[in-house]
């Protein structure tokens, strides 16, 4: 059976690597945009493209899972390695597929780290924006306090400095 599914798996892995590379490029572009803080529209566009690529990667994972299921394997490091070992034992040249998978695994880790950095940058920018809005509304920068019972509450006394 692996002789029939391997060409499909190899094509899937090749496509998966291209998608992972595209995601890496988008994350890098987003990182650069966040560094210069110039164009929110570009960041929004990059986020939309990322969402599309992630959806395609999810489809890739499902399809790869179907191929691996023919050999009763799961989509995981071990599943892929077992699949490739079975293919090699059947006399199939796995060199390209093995390289594709190693590149996907390495690049995925890099993407995860870069995505976490971008998320932290976005969170920081969001906090700064919220603080600026609180100042403009005349609220304390420490908008939330704790009551005697431990519950949180917002500032009770504030006045608007300007109206937008």
mmCIF file of C-alpha atoms in Angstrom:
data_model
loop_
_atom_site.group_PDB
_atom_site.id
_atom_site.type_symbol
_atom_site.label_atom_id
_atom_site.label_comp_id
_atom_site.label_asym_id
_atom_site.label_seq_id
_atom_site.Cartn_x
_atom_site.Cartn_y
_atom_site.Cartn_z
ATOM 1 C CA UNK A 1 0.000 0.000 0.000
ATOM 2 C CA UNK A 2 2.829 2.424 0.785
ATOM 3 C CA UNK A 3 3.963 2.236 -2.851
ATOM 4 C CA UNK A 4 0.637 3.829 -3.816
ATOM 5 C CA UNK A 5 0.477 6.456 -1.081
ATOM 6 C CA UNK A 6 4.109 7.562 -1.048
ATOM 7 C CA UNK A 7 3.927 9.766 -4.182
ATOM 8 C CA UNK A 8 0.951 11.537 -2.591
ATOM 9 C CA UNK A 9 2.809 11.937 0.702
ATOM 10 C CA UNK A 10 5.879 13.304 -1.062
ATOM 11 C CA UNK A 11 3.805 15.863 -2.936
ATOM 12 C CA UNK A 12 2.005 16.822 0.285
ATOM 13 C CA UNK A 13 5.318 17.273 2.121
ATOM 14 C CA UNK A 14 6.673 19.425 -0.699
ATOM 15 C CA UNK A 15 3.546 21.589 -0.610
ATOM 16 C CA UNK A 16 3.645 21.694 3.202
ATOM 17 C CA UNK A 17 7.198 23.008 3.086
ATOM 18 C CA UNK A 18 6.193 25.744 0.628
ATOM 19 C CA UNK A 19 3.302 26.752 2.870
ATOM 20 C CA UNK A 20 5.525 26.783 5.947
ATOM 21 C CA UNK A 21 8.041 28.959 4.098
ATOM 22 C CA UNK A 22 5.221 31.327 3.096
ATOM 23 C CA UNK A 23 4.086 31.549 6.730
ATOM 24 C CA UNK A 24 7.662 32.311 7.791
ATOM 25 C CA UNK A 25 7.871 35.106 5.194
ATOM 26 C CA UNK A 26 4.581 36.597 6.404
ATOM 27 C CA UNK A 27 5.669 36.435 10.046
ATOM 28 C CA UNK A 28 8.951 38.143 9.154
ATOM 29 C CA UNK A 29 7.118 40.872 7.241
ATOM 30 C CA UNK A 30 4.780 41.341 10.199
ATOM 31 C CA UNK A 31 7.770 41.546 12.554
ATOM 32 C CA UNK A 32 9.348 44.266 10.406
ATOM 33 C CA UNK A 33 6.090 46.225 10.253
ATOM 34 C CA UNK A 34 5.660 45.998 14.018
ATOM 35 C CA UNK A 35 9.215 47.238 14.501
ATOM 36 C CA UNK A 36 8.614 50.436 12.513
ATOM 37 C CA UNK A 37 4.993 50.890 13.713
ATOM 38 C CA UNK A 38 4.033 52.739 10.546
ATOM 39 C CA UNK A 39 1.136 51.107 8.715
ATOM 40 C CA UNK A 40 -1.650 49.283 10.574
ATOM 41 C CA UNK A 41 -3.364 48.463 7.257
ATOM 42 C CA UNK A 42 -0.309 46.485 6.140
ATOM 43 C CA UNK A 43 -0.243 44.595 9.434
ATOM 44 C CA UNK A 44 -3.950 43.790 9.049
ATOM 45 C CA UNK A 45 -3.358 42.579 5.494
ATOM 46 C CA UNK A 46 -0.472 40.379 6.643
ATOM 47 C CA UNK A 47 -2.684 38.948 9.385
ATOM 48 C CA UNK A 48 -5.349 38.050 6.813
ATOM 49 C CA UNK A 49 -2.757 36.346 4.610
ATOM 50 C CA UNK A 50 -1.407 34.469 7.636
ATOM 51 C CA UNK A 51 -4.892 33.231 8.400
ATOM 52 C CA UNK A 52 -5.236 31.902 4.843
ATOM 53 C CA UNK A 53 -1.872 30.141 4.983
ATOM 54 C CA UNK A 54 -2.672 28.618 8.378
ATOM 55 C CA UNK A 55 -5.964 27.282 6.965
ATOM 56 C CA UNK A 56 -4.017 25.721 4.088
ATOM 57 C CA UNK A 57 -1.536 24.221 6.550
ATOM 58 C CA UNK A 58 -4.434 22.722 8.502
ATOM 59 C CA UNK A 59 -5.713 21.165 5.277
ATOM 60 C CA UNK A 60 -2.201 19.829 4.587
ATOM 61 C CA UNK A 61 -2.147 18.265 8.050
ATOM 62 C CA UNK A 62 -5.530 16.597 7.497
ATOM 63 C CA UNK A 63 -4.468 15.216 4.126
ATOM 64 C CA UNK A 64 -1.165 13.980 5.503
ATOM 65 C CA UNK A 65 -3.095 12.383 8.358
ATOM 66 C CA UNK A 66 -5.221 10.490 5.841
ATOM 67 C CA UNK A 67 -2.118 9.163 4.086
ATOM 68 C CA UNK A 68 -0.519 8.138 7.368
ATOM 69 C CA UNK A 69 -3.764 6.482 8.478
ATOM 70 C CA UNK A 70 -3.377 3.998 5.605
ATOM 71 C CA UNK A 71 -0.379 2.686 7.560
ATOM 72 C CA UNK A 72 -2.152 3.106 10.930
ATOM 73 C CA UNK A 73 0.060 6.055 11.896
ATOM 74 C CA UNK A 74 -0.711 9.480 13.350
ATOM 75 C CA UNK A 75 0.514 12.901 12.226
ATOM 76 C CA UNK A 76 3.460 13.333 14.577
ATOM 77 C CA UNK A 77 7.237 13.225 14.460
ATOM 78 C CA UNK A 78 7.102 9.505 15.231
ATOM 79 C CA UNK A 79 4.349 8.860 12.686
ATOM 80 C CA UNK A 80 6.218 10.590 9.870
ATOM 81 C CA UNK A 81 9.489 8.856 10.761
ATOM 82 C CA UNK A 82 7.748 5.467 10.878
ATOM 83 C CA UNK A 83 6.077 6.144 7.532
ATOM 84 C CA UNK A 84 9.374 7.140 5.929
ATOM 85 C CA UNK A 85 11.110 4.098 7.452
ATOM 86 C CA UNK A 86 8.413 1.811 5.964
ATOM 87 C CA UNK A 87 8.824 3.500 2.594
ATOM 88 C CA UNK A 88 12.594 3.085 2.733
ATOM 89 C CA UNK A 89 12.213 -0.582 3.709
ATOM 90 C CA UNK A 90 10.018 -1.005 0.607
ATOM 91 C CA UNK A 91 12.872 0.296 -1.571
ATOM 92 C CA UNK A 92 11.481 3.806 -2.087
ATOM 93 C CA UNK A 93 13.906 6.732 -2.247
ATOM 94 C CA UNK A 94 12.845 8.924 0.672
ATOM 95 C CA UNK A 95 15.682 11.476 0.529
ATOM 96 C CA UNK A 96 13.567 14.394 -0.720
ATOM 97 C CA UNK A 97 10.604 13.630 1.541
ATOM 98 C CA UNK A 98 12.841 13.251 4.570
ATOM 99 C CA UNK A 99 14.479 16.604 3.841
ATOM 100 C CA UNK A 100 11.058 18.245 3.326
ATOM 101 C CA UNK A 101 9.878 16.971 6.714
ATOM 102 C CA UNK A 102 13.052 18.045 8.530
ATOM 103 C CA UNK A 103 12.782 21.509 6.970
ATOM 104 C CA UNK A 104 9.090 21.745 7.928
ATOM 105 C CA UNK A 105 9.856 20.762 11.537
ATOM 106 C CA UNK A 106 12.740 23.239 11.847
ATOM 107 C CA UNK A 107 10.899 26.092 10.176
ATOM 108 C CA UNK A 108 7.775 25.458 12.258
ATOM 109 C CA UNK A 109 9.757 25.982 15.467
ATOM 110 C CA UNK A 110 11.157 29.230 14.074
ATOM 111 C CA UNK A 111 7.644 30.347 13.072
ATOM 112 C CA UNK A 112 6.317 29.595 16.565
ATOM 113 C CA UNK A 113 9.029 31.734 18.168
ATOM 114 C CA UNK A 114 8.533 34.585 15.710
ATOM 115 C CA UNK A 115 4.758 34.453 16.149
ATOM 116 C CA UNK A 116 5.182 34.676 19.937
ATOM 117 C CA UNK A 117 7.430 37.734 19.528
ATOM 118 C CA UNK A 118 4.908 39.368 17.204
ATOM 119 C CA UNK A 119 2.094 38.608 19.620
ATOM 120 C CA UNK A 120 4.040 40.175 22.471
ATOM 121 C CA UNK A 121 4.681 43.288 20.357
ATOM 122 C CA UNK A 122 1.001 43.568 19.466
ATOM 123 C CA UNK A 123 0.035 43.137 23.119
ATOM 124 C CA UNK A 124 2.450 45.883 24.146
ATOM 125 C CA UNK A 125 1.136 48.240 21.458
ATOM 126 C CA UNK A 126 -2.415 47.486 22.567
ATOM 127 C CA UNK A 127 -1.574 48.283 26.198
ATOM 128 C CA UNK A 128 0.000 51.591 25.192
ATOM 129 C CA UNK A 129 -3.076 52.464 23.147
ATOM 130 C CA UNK A 130 -5.396 51.611 26.044
ATOM 131 C CA UNK A 131 -3.340 53.741 28.435
ATOM 132 C CA UNK A 132 -3.403 56.671 26.015
ATOM 133 C CA UNK A 133 -7.176 56.376 25.708
ATOM 134 C CA UNK A 134 -7.539 56.280 29.503
ATOM 135 C CA UNK A 135 -5.473 59.451 29.843
ATOM 136 C CA UNK A 136 -7.552 61.189 27.178
ATOM 137 C CA UNK A 137 -10.726 60.171 28.994
ATOM 138 C CA UNK A 138 -9.332 61.554 32.245
ATOM 139 C CA UNK A 139 -9.065 58.187 33.931
ATOM 140 C CA UNK A 140 -6.212 57.072 36.092
ATOM 141 C CA UNK A 141 -3.568 54.980 34.394
ATOM 142 C CA UNK A 142 -4.321 52.407 37.065
ATOM 143 C CA UNK A 143 -7.908 51.998 35.925
ATOM 144 C CA UNK A 144 -8.578 48.848 37.911
ATOM 145 C CA UNK A 145 -8.247 48.578 41.666
ATOM 146 C CA UNK A 146 -9.147 45.932 44.207
ATOM 147 C CA UNK A 147 -11.860 46.364 46.821
ATOM 148 C CA UNK A 148 -11.685 45.097 50.414
ATOM 149 C CA UNK A 149 -13.282 41.818 49.343
ATOM 150 C CA UNK A 150 -10.737 41.299 46.544
ATOM 151 C CA UNK A 151 -13.115 42.188 43.727
ATOM 152 C CA UNK A 152 -11.898 44.486 40.980
ATOM 153 C CA UNK A 153 -13.455 47.818 40.185
ATOM 154 C CA UNK A 154 -12.719 50.708 37.877
ATOM 155 C CA UNK A 155 -12.039 54.253 38.952
ATOM 156 C CA UNK A 156 -15.242 55.859 40.162
ATOM 157 C CA UNK A 157 -14.304 59.488 39.636
ATOM 158 C CA UNK A 158 -13.070 60.591 36.247
ATOM 159 C CA UNK A 159 -13.761 63.293 33.740
ATOM 160 C CA UNK A 160 -13.146 63.477 30.040
ATOM 161 C CA UNK A 161 -10.259 65.698 29.001
ATOM 162 C CA UNK A 162 -11.256 65.813 25.343
ATOM 163 C CA UNK A 163 -13.969 64.349 23.172
ATOM 164 C CA UNK A 164 -13.149 62.624 19.914
#
